[in-house]
Amino acid sequence: MPSYKTIKGTHDLLPEQMEKWREVESRCLGIMKQFGYHEIRTPVFESTDLFLRGIGSETDIVTKEMYSWEDQGGNALTLKPELTAPVARAYIQHQLGNQHPLQRLGYYDALFRRERPQKGRQRQFYQFGAEAIGSPHPEQDAEIITLAYTIYKSFNIQDMTVKLNSIGSAEIRPAYLTHLRDTLQSKKQELCQTCQTRLENNALRIFDCKNPSCQETLDSHAPLIFHSISDDDKKHFDTVIDILTSNDIPFEHDKKLVRGLDYYSHTTFEITSQSLGSQDALCGGGRYDELIEQLGGKPVPAVGFAAGVERLLLAMDENDTAEAFPLVYMVVLGEGAIQKATALVQELRSSTGESIVMETLRRSMKAQMREAGRCNARYCTIIGENELNSQCVVVKDMESGEQEEVPFSELSSWFSDK
Ligand code: HAM
């Protein structure tokens, strides 16, 4: 028999991790709701063309990382590598713009990219994110950045940096790209092989390169797109900055931040954390005013962000655990006590709303007490033949070691008073 293991770059989430994952999910979605963002969920796979058009045919995601296949009916399909294009597709398909001129949508979902796995980078990973579709105004950009920042603050992430830039509108891009290509042509040999190809096909992507020598060449020679943006775009950017400042959100203007997907225009941003190592982006986002139209909808401005869940968990304080320990571990001694014990734990679950766990392995008293300690129960209750006769359980405080006899009929109120 072969021994089966998870596929490279994918992970099981075991029960001890799931507790924390559920807490992260509900907190992220809860904060989004506070900001007026409501959850949307799209299918796991979409037509490949949606991502070619949406993300851009020369981006890393499309050229190297998509899980694509042809199904038995000859349809070209892809496991979703990101959610902005699917959400835009859903917005157009369901005519969400007719329901309300501004759609605030949030998500929490699994995504797939065939990248080289390393710390903070998987092939199946999770993102939470938000898309605000309908407003062209800078306060909407600021709201999205504030939302992402507020979520990280709620998890007590300390060492984060908000990086912000504007790449202007799509109209300025052709002239800027010609200027960039012309300037870098004489330095082509200093660029890595991939950037040499990018220079021909999609020169803006050179800014995404992690290769230090490409970055040095850019620092010394490349014109920055921020210097080509219009006065209106500068005003938009300044207003975003003013709002962030008044919201007490510290930021850095990173003029090289262009982001690795083609749909962006105007504001781009990332929040990074020094604790993450080389994959330091907690989240990224920006404006994408042309995407909805490019995908066949009416022209509608939009802005959003998406954040890696695994990276948030890596950056979280170890103490910020969401593990729920049982309030009570019910120790059961002898077959005769099982029925009463079952009734009592059920009653306690409904009266306290807490986790109440009962022994079902019929182990020795010593082993059951050890189990109560192992699962970090706050109390253990003991029920056996003596307790059935006296109609009481023994309640032991696992921290202080104190014990008390509590009548069956008073057990619920005894715990409710705690
Ligand atoms: P992205 O920068 O490709 O943007 O991904 C956003 C975040 O997802 C990253 O900052 C990172 O935290 C996480 N992430 C990306 N790839 C991986 C991976 N292989 N393993 C673990 N985490 C990963 C987008 O996806 C855009 N759709 C963001 C957006 C929303 N822009 C506008 N709206």
XYZ file of C-alpha atoms and ligand atoms in Angstrom:
451
model
C 0.000 0.000 0.000
C 1.366 3.480 -0.779
C 1.449 5.864 2.144
C -0.593 8.947 1.302
C 0.493 12.411 2.377
C -0.743 15.948 1.741
C 0.401 17.365 -1.608
C 3.452 19.667 -1.437
C 2.440 23.170 -0.361
C -0.856 22.051 1.209
C -1.604 21.432 4.888
C -4.094 19.697 7.112
C -5.547 21.879 9.825
C -5.769 19.678 12.895
C -8.271 20.232 15.724
C -5.751 22.116 17.919
C -5.204 24.623 15.066
C -8.843 24.842 13.992
C -9.894 26.544 17.216
C -7.614 29.467 16.428
C -8.581 29.443 12.739
C -12.293 29.692 13.558
C -11.613 32.579 15.949
C -9.566 34.406 13.287
C -12.291 33.848 10.690
C -15.091 35.098 12.899
C -13.104 38.122 14.100
C -12.136 39.132 10.531
C -15.691 38.764 9.233
C -17.034 40.481 12.369
C -14.826 43.571 11.886
C -15.733 43.667 8.191
C -19.395 43.655 9.164
C -18.755 46.555 11.535
C -17.467 48.460 8.493
C -20.559 47.416 6.477
C -18.952 44.628 4.416
C -21.055 41.497 3.881
C -19.724 38.092 2.993
C -19.744 36.713 -0.528
C -18.581 33.241 -1.568
C -17.783 32.286 -5.136
C -17.087 28.805 -6.610
C -13.710 27.114 -6.136
C -13.093 27.103 -9.893
C -13.881 29.553 -12.639
C -13.225 29.803 -16.357
C -9.499 30.228 -17.046
C -10.256 33.207 -19.251
C -11.590 35.195 -16.265
C -8.115 35.185 -14.723
C -6.254 35.747 -18.015
C -8.328 38.865 -18.608
C -8.660 39.927 -15.001
C -5.184 39.438 -13.553
C -3.225 39.908 -16.785
C -1.643 37.373 -19.128
C 1.951 38.402 -18.291
C 1.658 38.301 -14.501
C 3.457 35.643 -12.444
C 0.141 34.180 -11.324
C -1.081 33.578 -14.864
C 2.214 32.575 -16.480
C 3.478 30.235 -13.755
C 1.136 29.580 -10.896
C -2.381 28.631 -11.946
C -3.882 25.184 -11.500
C -5.667 24.948 -14.832
C -7.153 22.023 -16.711
C -9.642 21.127 -19.371
C -12.685 19.209 -18.179
C -14.416 16.361 -20.032
C -16.581 18.904 -21.839
C -13.542 20.784 -23.185
C -13.989 23.779 -20.819
C -10.794 25.550 -19.729
C -11.048 25.844 -15.936
C -8.818 27.163 -13.133
C -8.806 26.819 -9.348
C -9.147 30.406 -8.168
C -5.741 31.981 -7.434
C -7.307 35.210 -6.099
C -10.734 36.631 -5.433
C -10.971 40.086 -6.951
C -11.723 38.805 -10.470
C -14.329 36.245 -9.227
C -16.019 38.882 -7.046
C -16.062 41.300 -10.011
C -17.533 38.500 -12.146
C -20.259 37.879 -9.535
C -20.959 41.636 -9.295
C -21.543 41.793 -13.066
C -23.435 38.487 -13.334
C -25.919 39.296 -10.536
C -26.158 42.987 -11.456
C -25.335 43.892 -7.873
C -24.825 47.498 -8.929
C -28.592 47.764 -9.613
C -29.343 46.798 -6.007
C -27.178 49.515 -4.496
C -24.683 51.967 -6.039
C -22.036 50.849 -3.552
C -21.425 47.187 -2.848
C -19.245 46.421 0.165
C -18.288 42.751 -0.082
C -16.083 40.670 2.197
C -14.666 37.163 1.908
C -12.738 34.412 3.620
C -11.776 31.571 1.319
C -9.179 29.057 0.077
C -7.014 29.889 -2.941
C -4.504 28.020 -5.075
C -1.186 29.128 -6.563
C 1.596 26.799 -7.678
C 4.390 28.752 -6.003
C 7.575 27.431 -4.390
C 6.454 26.618 -0.838
C 8.278 28.328 2.025
C 7.415 30.004 5.322
C 4.217 32.000 4.707
C 3.820 30.685 1.165
C 1.670 27.659 0.333
C 0.041 26.240 -2.755
C -3.331 26.145 -1.043
C -3.704 29.162 1.234
C -6.491 31.225 2.721
C -7.317 34.884 2.281
C -9.716 37.252 3.928
C -10.428 40.430 2.071
C -12.877 43.128 1.114
C -13.944 44.816 -2.098
C -15.843 48.125 -2.248
C -17.389 48.432 -5.705
C -18.982 51.720 -6.780
C -17.113 54.657 -5.254
C -14.307 56.517 -7.081
C -13.514 58.677 -4.057
C -10.380 58.692 -1.885
C -12.356 58.160 1.340
C -13.245 54.723 -0.029
C -9.535 53.851 -0.483
C -8.878 55.109 3.036
C -11.768 53.028 4.408
C -10.328 49.850 2.852
C -6.844 50.534 4.272
C -8.332 51.418 7.658
C -10.347 48.185 7.645
C -7.249 46.052 6.976
C -5.263 47.958 9.606
C -8.059 47.651 12.193
C -8.202 43.883 11.700
C -4.436 43.554 12.290
C -4.593 45.852 15.316
C -7.331 43.669 16.801
C -4.880 40.761 16.628
C -2.246 42.862 18.350
C 0.155 42.833 15.381
C 2.881 45.259 16.427
C 5.627 45.511 13.868
C 3.619 46.382 10.786
C 4.232 48.967 8.094
C 1.587 50.348 5.761
C 3.164 51.055 2.366
C 1.253 53.195 -0.039
C 1.647 54.513 -3.573
C -0.302 55.779 -6.551
C 0.292 54.421 -10.042
C -2.205 56.875 -11.570
C -4.881 56.133 -14.112
C -4.598 53.656 -16.978
C -4.300 56.534 -19.504
C -0.854 57.592 -18.353
C 0.546 54.072 -18.503
C 1.457 53.670 -22.222
C 3.601 56.851 -22.236
C 5.199 55.978 -18.895
C 5.964 52.392 -20.012
C 7.626 53.644 -23.184
C 9.745 55.999 -21.070
C 10.617 53.151 -18.635
C 11.513 50.728 -21.438
C 13.649 53.328 -23.239
C 15.504 54.203 -20.049
C 16.176 50.588 -19.041
C 17.082 49.363 -22.538
C 20.763 50.304 -22.125
C 20.815 48.599 -18.661
C 19.145 45.415 -19.905
C 22.210 43.259 -19.214
C 22.092 44.195 -15.520
C 18.574 42.741 -15.201
C 17.778 39.093 -14.449
C 16.518 36.889 -17.280
C 12.891 37.218 -16.142
C 13.108 41.015 -15.985
C 14.664 41.129 -19.452
C 11.525 39.388 -20.723
C 9.335 41.637 -18.556
C 10.995 44.661 -20.101
C 9.540 43.591 -23.442
C 6.158 42.240 -22.324
C 5.089 43.998 -19.131
C 7.771 46.414 -17.931
C 5.900 47.533 -14.778
C 6.327 44.016 -13.341
C 10.105 44.618 -13.059
C 9.312 46.566 -9.887
C 7.931 43.339 -8.328
C 11.267 41.508 -8.805
C 12.880 40.356 -5.557
C 16.340 40.134 -7.129
C 18.564 42.721 -5.339
C 20.569 43.571 -8.459
C 17.378 44.340 -10.434
C 16.236 46.542 -7.550
C 19.599 48.351 -7.593
C 19.281 49.010 -11.321
C 15.766 50.330 -10.765
C 16.915 52.548 -7.885
C 19.681 54.085 -9.981
C 17.967 54.430 -13.350
C 14.230 53.802 -13.487
C 11.749 56.663 -13.682
C 9.007 56.204 -11.072
C 5.387 56.038 -12.173
C 4.338 58.283 -9.276
C 6.164 61.149 -10.981
C 4.007 60.685 -14.095
C 0.594 60.740 -12.466
C -1.838 63.608 -13.129
C -2.666 66.455 -10.736
C -6.090 64.926 -10.088
C -4.442 61.616 -9.164
C -2.029 63.434 -6.838
C -4.968 65.181 -5.170
C -6.721 61.814 -4.740
C -3.561 60.342 -3.208
C -3.086 63.321 -0.875
C -6.649 62.992 0.383
C -6.100 59.274 1.124
C -2.994 60.252 3.080
C -4.831 63.010 4.973
C -7.590 60.621 6.034
C -5.095 57.950 7.134
C -3.240 60.585 9.137
C -6.406 61.685 10.883
C -7.256 58.001 11.530
C -3.840 57.652 13.256
C -2.637 55.106 10.730
C 1.120 55.374 10.189
C 2.223 54.818 6.582
C 5.204 55.067 4.270
C 5.028 56.362 0.727
C 6.803 53.613 -1.244
C 7.139 54.937 -4.773
C 8.187 51.540 -6.121
C 5.011 49.785 -4.944
C 3.184 48.828 -8.151
C 1.757 45.405 -7.063
C 1.954 42.228 -9.127
C -1.467 42.173 -10.747
C -2.421 44.149 -13.863
C -5.811 45.465 -12.774
C -4.567 48.205 -10.444
C -4.771 51.938 -11.035
C -4.393 54.919 -8.670
C -3.848 53.773 -5.069
C -1.815 50.648 -4.343
C -0.933 49.502 -0.843
C 0.549 46.693 1.212
C 0.890 46.053 4.914
C 4.080 44.233 5.784
C 5.413 42.733 8.999
C 9.111 42.388 9.832
C 8.420 39.178 11.748
C 7.435 37.277 8.582
C 10.847 36.940 6.895
C 11.118 37.107 3.111
C 7.353 36.698 2.488
C 6.653 39.815 4.507
C 3.363 40.997 2.942
C 0.495 40.543 5.365
C -1.917 41.927 2.798
C -2.115 43.916 -0.400
C -4.652 45.821 -2.385
C -5.586 48.935 -4.225
C -7.915 50.535 -6.708
C -9.015 48.701 -9.843
C -11.298 51.134 -11.663
C -11.067 49.415 -15.056
C -11.530 45.756 -14.083
C -15.332 45.547 -14.080
C -15.511 47.062 -17.550
C -12.694 44.825 -18.794
C -14.709 41.811 -17.651
C -17.790 42.937 -19.604
C -19.608 45.130 -17.062
C -20.323 48.847 -17.092
C -17.403 51.028 -15.979
C -17.542 50.969 -12.170
C -14.729 52.137 -9.882
C -13.606 49.775 -7.147
C -11.001 49.295 -4.441
C -10.141 46.386 -2.175
C -7.574 44.323 -0.348
C -6.814 40.697 0.411
C -4.779 39.230 3.240
C -3.091 35.879 3.808
C -4.559 34.071 6.821
C -1.456 31.908 7.365
C 0.704 35.047 7.449
C -1.585 36.671 9.986
C -1.276 33.567 12.160
C 2.527 33.638 11.827
C 2.616 37.289 12.885
C 0.187 36.861 15.761
C 1.404 36.980 19.290
C 1.809 33.437 20.578
C -0.254 34.460 23.597
C -3.183 35.473 21.457
C -4.511 31.929 21.447
C -8.139 31.330 20.938
C -8.081 27.795 22.287
C -11.263 26.982 24.176
C -10.604 24.759 27.170
C -13.477 22.814 28.730
C -15.141 24.382 31.729
C -15.824 20.921 33.102
C -14.420 17.447 32.609
C -16.917 14.880 33.929
C -15.179 11.919 35.552
C -17.480 8.880 35.535
C -16.838 5.887 37.810
C -18.782 2.705 37.088
C -21.426 1.825 34.537
C -24.246 2.738 36.902
C -23.320 6.428 36.838
C -23.178 6.835 33.056
C -26.805 7.730 32.489
C -26.895 10.400 35.194
C -23.532 11.800 34.059
C -24.826 12.101 30.480
C -27.909 13.976 31.658
C -25.823 16.316 33.826
C -23.308 17.241 31.105
C -26.154 17.924 28.698
C -27.835 20.140 31.300
C -24.564 21.993 31.984
C -23.912 22.574 28.289
C -27.258 24.260 27.898
C -27.165 26.220 31.173
C -23.583 27.515 30.842
C -23.110 27.555 27.056
C -19.556 26.357 27.784
C -17.583 23.344 26.666
C -18.413 20.378 28.942
C -16.648 17.100 28.193
C -17.411 13.644 29.583
C -15.291 10.525 29.908
C -16.423 7.791 27.497
C -13.376 5.501 27.640
C -14.346 4.060 31.067
C -10.780 4.494 32.346
C -9.541 4.331 35.926
C -10.151 7.264 38.261
C -6.457 8.206 38.054
C -6.424 8.181 34.239
C -9.593 10.283 34.082
C -8.174 12.868 36.502
C -5.030 13.019 34.390
C -7.210 13.590 31.313
C -9.000 16.482 33.033
C -5.586 18.085 33.600
C -4.352 17.332 30.086
C -7.291 19.066 28.418
C -6.939 22.079 30.739
C -10.427 21.764 32.174
C -11.194 24.497 34.718
C -13.127 22.043 36.908
C -13.668 18.328 37.039
C -16.801 16.763 38.394
C -16.781 13.236 39.745
C -19.777 10.939 39.723
C -19.818 7.299 40.885
C -21.946 4.975 42.996
C -21.522 7.017 46.213
C -22.570 10.194 44.441
C -25.646 8.471 42.980
C -26.647 7.483 46.490
C -26.087 10.965 47.919
C -27.541 12.716 44.797
C -24.439 14.964 44.723
C -21.367 15.313 42.519
C -17.914 16.163 43.703
C -16.696 19.353 41.997
C -12.960 19.878 42.002
C -11.348 23.225 41.139
C -8.378 22.143 39.019
C -6.347 25.253 39.875
C -6.740 25.401 43.650
C -7.396 21.683 44.179
C -10.386 22.534 46.417
C -13.281 20.086 46.391
C -16.928 20.529 47.209
C -20.062 18.367 47.084
C -22.851 19.916 45.040
C -26.373 18.413 44.839
C -27.425 17.351 41.319
C -30.308 19.814 41.438
C -27.980 22.756 42.195
C -25.169 21.949 39.781
C -26.318 24.275 36.976
C -26.798 27.255 39.272
C -23.479 26.503 41.019
C -21.650 26.903 37.665
C -23.766 29.860 36.583
C -22.659 31.703 39.743
C -18.982 31.230 38.842
P -1.954 39.377 -3.567
O -0.918 40.370 -3.208
O -1.658 38.449 -4.674
O -3.261 40.228 -3.891
O -2.342 38.523 -2.298
C -2.767 39.146 -1.109
C -2.163 38.454 0.094
O -2.425 37.047 0.044
C -0.643 38.552 0.187
O -0.252 39.770 0.748
C -0.332 37.382 1.105
O -0.571 37.735 2.471
C -1.365 36.344 0.688
N -0.779 35.358 -0.237
C -0.608 35.479 -1.566
N -0.057 34.350 -2.082
C 0.123 33.504 -1.049
C 0.653 32.173 -0.919
N 1.084 31.482 -1.976
N 0.692 31.621 0.313
C 0.232 32.301 1.396
N -0.292 33.548 1.336
C -0.336 34.148 0.134
C -4.440 39.695 -4.262
O -4.729 38.527 -4.188
C -5.454 40.741 -4.699
N -6.675 40.027 -5.138
C -5.723 41.695 -3.568
C -6.805 42.702 -3.879
C -8.085 42.658 -3.458
N -6.645 43.791 -4.596
C -7.793 44.427 -4.669
N -8.690 43.719 -4.005
